[in-house]
mmCIF file of C-alpha atoms in Angstrom:
data_model
loop_
_atom_site.group_PDB
_atom_site.id
_atom_site.type_symbol
_atom_site.label_atom_id
_atom_site.label_comp_id
_atom_site.label_asym_id
_atom_site.label_seq_id
_atom_site.Cartn_x
_atom_site.Cartn_y
_atom_site.Cartn_z
ATOM 1 C CA UNK A 1 -9.206 20.361 -15.572
ATOM 2 C CA UNK A 2 -6.744 20.814 -12.776
ATOM 3 C CA UNK A 3 -6.374 17.119 -12.014
ATOM 4 C CA UNK A 4 -3.584 15.823 -9.833
ATOM 5 C CA UNK A 5 -4.310 12.191 -10.546
ATOM 6 C CA UNK A 6 -3.164 10.199 -13.524
ATOM 7 C CA UNK A 7 -4.902 7.485 -15.486
ATOM 8 C CA UNK A 8 -4.935 3.780 -14.681
ATOM 9 C CA UNK A 9 -2.899 1.356 -16.801
ATOM 10 C CA UNK A 10 -5.422 0.183 -19.439
ATOM 11 C CA UNK A 11 -9.100 -0.305 -20.327
ATOM 12 C CA UNK A 12 -9.181 -3.636 -18.489
ATOM 13 C CA UNK A 13 -8.210 -1.781 -15.286
ATOM 14 C CA UNK A 14 -10.949 0.819 -15.866
ATOM 15 C CA UNK A 15 -13.519 -1.943 -16.405
ATOM 16 C CA UNK A 16 -12.362 -3.878 -13.343
ATOM 17 C CA UNK A 17 -12.481 -0.814 -11.066
ATOM 18 C CA UNK A 18 -15.911 0.226 -12.383
ATOM 19 C CA UNK A 19 -17.180 -3.323 -11.790
ATOM 20 C CA UNK A 20 -16.180 -3.088 -8.125
ATOM 21 C CA UNK A 21 -18.020 0.233 -7.782
ATOM 22 C CA UNK A 22 -21.112 -1.185 -9.497
ATOM 23 C CA UNK A 23 -21.176 -4.273 -7.264
ATOM 24 C CA UNK A 24 -20.967 -2.079 -4.151
ATOM 25 C CA UNK A 25 -23.724 0.201 -5.400
ATOM 26 C CA UNK A 26 -25.976 -2.729 -6.292
ATOM 27 C CA UNK A 27 -25.445 -4.306 -2.870
ATOM 28 C CA UNK A 28 -26.655 -1.187 -1.048
ATOM 29 C CA UNK A 29 -23.557 0.958 -0.614
ATOM 30 C CA UNK A 30 -23.861 4.702 -1.122
ATOM 31 C CA UNK A 31 -21.443 6.227 -3.632
ATOM 32 C CA UNK A 32 -20.388 9.505 -2.012
ATOM 33 C CA UNK A 33 -18.022 10.472 -4.824
ATOM 34 C CA UNK A 34 -18.274 8.687 -8.164
ATOM 35 C CA UNK A 35 -15.193 8.651 -10.408
ATOM 36 C CA UNK A 36 -16.713 6.531 -13.172
ATOM 37 C CA UNK A 37 -17.551 9.591 -15.287
ATOM 38 C CA UNK A 38 -13.885 10.503 -15.654
ATOM 39 C CA UNK A 39 -13.518 7.988 -18.479
ATOM 40 C CA UNK A 40 -16.298 9.751 -20.418
ATOM 41 C CA UNK A 41 -14.934 13.199 -19.553
ATOM 42 C CA UNK A 42 -11.406 12.239 -20.669
ATOM 43 C CA UNK A 43 -11.754 10.207 -23.883
ATOM 44 C CA UNK A 44 -7.989 9.878 -24.373
ATOM 45 C CA UNK A 45 -6.446 7.557 -21.854
ATOM 46 C CA UNK A 46 -7.811 5.242 -19.208
ATOM 47 C CA UNK A 47 -9.392 7.319 -16.498
ATOM 48 C CA UNK A 48 -11.179 6.542 -13.284
ATOM 49 C CA UNK A 49 -11.582 9.362 -10.830
ATOM 50 C CA UNK A 50 -11.534 9.235 -7.054
ATOM 51 C CA UNK A 51 -14.430 7.242 -5.654
ATOM 52 C CA UNK A 52 -15.662 7.113 -2.070
ATOM 53 C CA UNK A 53 -18.020 4.313 -1.086
ATOM 54 C CA UNK A 54 -19.986 4.287 2.194
ATOM 55 C CA UNK A 55 -20.860 0.694 2.978
ATOM 56 C CA UNK A 56 -23.730 -0.385 5.232
ATOM 57 C CA UNK A 57 -22.385 -1.128 8.723
ATOM 58 C CA UNK A 58 -23.334 -4.810 8.606
ATOM 59 C CA UNK A 59 -21.566 -5.433 5.287
ATOM 60 C CA UNK A 60 -18.289 -7.331 5.360
ATOM 61 C CA UNK A 61 -18.568 -9.456 2.207
ATOM 62 C CA UNK A 62 -18.564 -6.739 -0.467
ATOM 63 C CA UNK A 63 -15.576 -7.295 -2.817
ATOM 64 C CA UNK A 64 -14.565 -3.652 -2.239
ATOM 65 C CA UNK A 65 -13.942 -4.644 1.385
ATOM 66 C CA UNK A 66 -12.356 -8.051 0.794
ATOM 67 C CA UNK A 67 -10.205 -7.622 -2.329
ATOM 68 C CA UNK A 68 -7.470 -5.235 -3.439
ATOM 69 C CA UNK A 69 -8.922 -2.930 -6.095
ATOM 70 C CA UNK A 70 -5.733 -1.162 -7.236
ATOM 71 C CA UNK A 71 -7.625 1.955 -8.213
ATOM 72 C CA UNK A 72 -8.618 5.313 -6.713
ATOM 73 C CA UNK A 73 -11.412 3.858 -4.561
ATOM 74 C CA UNK A 74 -11.778 4.125 -0.809
ATOM 75 C CA UNK A 75 -14.339 2.194 1.189
ATOM 76 C CA UNK A 76 -15.781 3.498 4.426
ATOM 77 C CA UNK A 77 -17.554 1.403 7.033
ATOM 78 C CA UNK A 78 -18.927 3.205 10.056
ATOM 79 C CA UNK A 79 -18.564 1.119 13.209
ATOM 80 C CA UNK A 80 -19.703 1.722 16.796
ATOM 81 C CA UNK A 81 -16.347 1.091 18.467
ATOM 82 C CA UNK A 82 -12.622 0.477 18.033
ATOM 83 C CA UNK A 83 -12.924 -3.243 18.711
ATOM 84 C CA UNK A 84 -15.240 -3.752 15.737
ATOM 85 C CA UNK A 85 -13.026 -1.594 13.500
ATOM 86 C CA UNK A 86 -9.961 -3.680 14.364
ATOM 87 C CA UNK A 87 -11.932 -6.910 13.857
ATOM 88 C CA UNK A 88 -12.771 -5.835 10.303
ATOM 89 C CA UNK A 89 -9.137 -4.945 9.569
ATOM 90 C CA UNK A 90 -7.847 -8.180 11.100
ATOM 91 C CA UNK A 91 -10.325 -10.279 9.083
ATOM 92 C CA UNK A 92 -8.635 -9.272 5.822
ATOM 93 C CA UNK A 93 -5.921 -11.542 4.408
ATOM 94 C CA UNK A 94 -4.288 -8.443 2.912
ATOM 95 C CA UNK A 95 -1.956 -6.124 4.751
ATOM 96 C CA UNK A 96 -0.653 -3.401 2.473
ATOM 97 C CA UNK A 97 -1.962 -0.359 4.321
ATOM 98 C CA UNK A 98 -4.485 0.752 6.898
ATOM 99 C CA UNK A 99 -5.462 4.192 8.068
ATOM 100 C CA UNK A 100 -7.564 5.837 10.721
ATOM 101 C CA UNK A 101 -8.951 9.353 10.872
ATOM 102 C CA UNK A 102 -9.172 10.648 14.406
ATOM 103 C CA UNK A 103 -8.726 13.716 16.571
ATOM 104 C CA UNK A 104 -7.766 11.519 19.517
ATOM 105 C CA UNK A 105 -4.146 10.718 20.230
ATOM 106 C CA UNK A 106 -5.273 7.712 22.267
ATOM 107 C CA UNK A 107 -7.174 6.305 19.273
ATOM 108 C CA UNK A 108 -4.215 6.971 16.974
ATOM 109 C CA UNK A 109 -1.972 5.037 19.363
ATOM 110 C CA UNK A 110 -4.479 2.181 19.739
ATOM 111 C CA UNK A 111 -4.839 1.679 15.993
ATOM 112 C CA UNK A 112 -1.146 2.176 15.221
ATOM 113 C CA UNK A 113 -0.243 -0.561 17.703
ATOM 114 C CA UNK A 114 -3.002 -2.971 16.656
ATOM 115 C CA UNK A 115 -3.389 -2.671 12.882
ATOM 116 C CA UNK A 116 -1.967 -5.725 11.132
ATOM 117 C CA UNK A 117 -0.939 -3.893 7.949
ATOM 118 C CA UNK A 118 2.612 -2.995 6.970
ATOM 119 C CA UNK A 119 1.984 0.719 6.421
ATOM 120 C CA UNK A 120 -0.102 2.675 8.908
ATOM 121 C CA UNK A 121 -1.591 6.110 8.302
ATOM 122 C CA UNK A 122 -3.080 8.452 10.872
ATOM 123 C CA UNK A 123 -5.212 11.184 9.299
ATOM 124 C CA UNK A 124 -3.811 10.366 5.864
ATOM 125 C CA UNK A 125 -5.536 8.124 3.335
ATOM 126 C CA UNK A 126 -2.580 6.512 1.627
ATOM 127 C CA UNK A 127 0.301 6.061 4.052
ATOM 128 C CA UNK A 128 3.012 5.683 1.413
ATOM 129 C CA UNK A 129 6.352 6.379 3.066
ATOM 130 C CA UNK A 130 9.149 8.365 1.499
ATOM 131 C CA UNK A 131 12.673 7.045 1.050
ATOM 132 C CA UNK A 132 14.495 5.460 2.786
ATOM 133 C CA UNK A 133 11.489 3.670 4.300
ATOM 134 C CA UNK A 134 10.123 0.567 2.631
ATOM 135 C CA UNK A 135 6.869 0.330 0.710
ATOM 136 C CA UNK A 136 5.280 -3.066 0.952
ATOM 137 C CA UNK A 137 2.629 -5.149 2.558
ATOM 138 C CA UNK A 138 2.041 -8.095 4.810
ATOM 139 C CA UNK A 139 -0.077 -11.181 4.355
ATOM 140 C CA UNK A 140 -1.375 -11.546 0.806
ATOM 141 C CA UNK A 141 -0.207 -8.000 -0.007
ATOM 142 C CA UNK A 142 3.421 -9.029 0.253
ATOM 143 C CA UNK A 143 5.737 -8.952 -2.768
ATOM 144 C CA UNK A 144 7.261 -12.413 -3.086
ATOM 145 C CA UNK A 145 9.125 -13.672 -0.048
ATOM 146 C CA UNK A 146 10.242 -10.216 0.992
ATOM 147 C CA UNK A 147 7.281 -7.832 0.995
ATOM 148 C CA UNK A 148 9.216 -4.586 0.745
ATOM 149 C CA UNK A 149 10.308 -3.590 -2.733
ATOM 150 C CA UNK A 150 11.750 -0.155 -1.997
ATOM 151 C CA UNK A 151 13.973 1.312 0.666
ATOM 152 C CA UNK A 152 16.178 -1.051 2.611
ATOM 153 C CA UNK A 153 13.901 -3.980 1.747
ATOM 154 C CA UNK A 154 14.476 -3.466 -1.973
ATOM 155 C CA UNK A 155 18.219 -3.414 -1.471
ATOM 156 C CA UNK A 156 18.005 -6.598 0.577
ATOM 157 C CA UNK A 157 15.963 -8.264 -2.169
ATOM 158 C CA UNK A 158 18.756 -7.726 -4.704
ATOM 159 C CA UNK A 159 21.685 -8.144 -2.330
ATOM 160 C CA UNK A 160 23.570 -11.168 -1.160
ATOM 161 C CA UNK A 161 25.231 -10.158 2.050
ATOM 162 C CA UNK A 162 28.618 -11.635 2.835
ATOM 163 C CA UNK A 163 30.921 -11.309 5.771
ATOM 164 C CA UNK A 164 34.633 -11.893 5.511
ATOM 165 C CA UNK A 165 36.568 -12.273 8.709
ATOM 166 C CA UNK A 166 40.346 -12.479 8.454
ATOM 167 C CA UNK A 167 43.293 -12.372 10.719
ATOM 168 C CA UNK A 168 46.815 -11.755 9.469
ATOM 169 C CA UNK A 169 49.965 -12.016 11.474
ATOM 170 C CA UNK A 170 51.873 -8.756 11.643
ATOM 171 C CA UNK A 171 54.673 -8.982 9.057
ATOM 172 C CA UNK A 172 55.508 -5.572 7.763
ATOM 173 C CA UNK A 173 53.572 -2.468 6.797
ATOM 174 C CA UNK A 174 51.016 -2.071 4.020
ATOM 175 C CA UNK A 175 53.028 0.742 2.422
ATOM 176 C CA UNK A 176 55.701 -1.759 1.363
ATOM 177 C CA UNK A 177 53.288 -4.047 -0.531
ATOM 178 C CA UNK A 178 52.956 -3.546 -4.324
ATOM 179 C CA UNK A 179 49.129 -3.522 -4.430
ATOM 180 C CA UNK A 180 48.884 -0.540 -2.093
ATOM 181 C CA UNK A 181 50.707 1.904 -4.414
#
């Protein structure tokens, strides 16, 4: 087909992702788009297609909502107000990314200011920034002690900054020193 999504890393990843989807389905979530058939449709490689899960509003303990899946799965929880939406996001120990879909600039501003994640998306599902901005999370989604592994954060991770401050008395010009030539 005309897919624009690649496979996952191995069969263990396929099995793990499918287990999350199955647990959600068994616990009452509605699978709006089911990517589990991609593995059958593409026998070479380790495939899981995009999956959209609509969770019951009262659910907050489903592993799809409390763990990082690392697969093409998005969970949706419909809530009655912004306060409840932010409470759900703030209850997670993870902080890689959060997004909101809205036609309201006021809502976009409210969520952008109050999300606790490192990367914020408005009307985009995966808010992965382009260079030179960093990609990384907060909380338990952080990479080591630094969090950001690309952009300036990645450079900082592998850099030991030093400052050298010197003062030399004026005693001739640089052109007359042998190292300058």
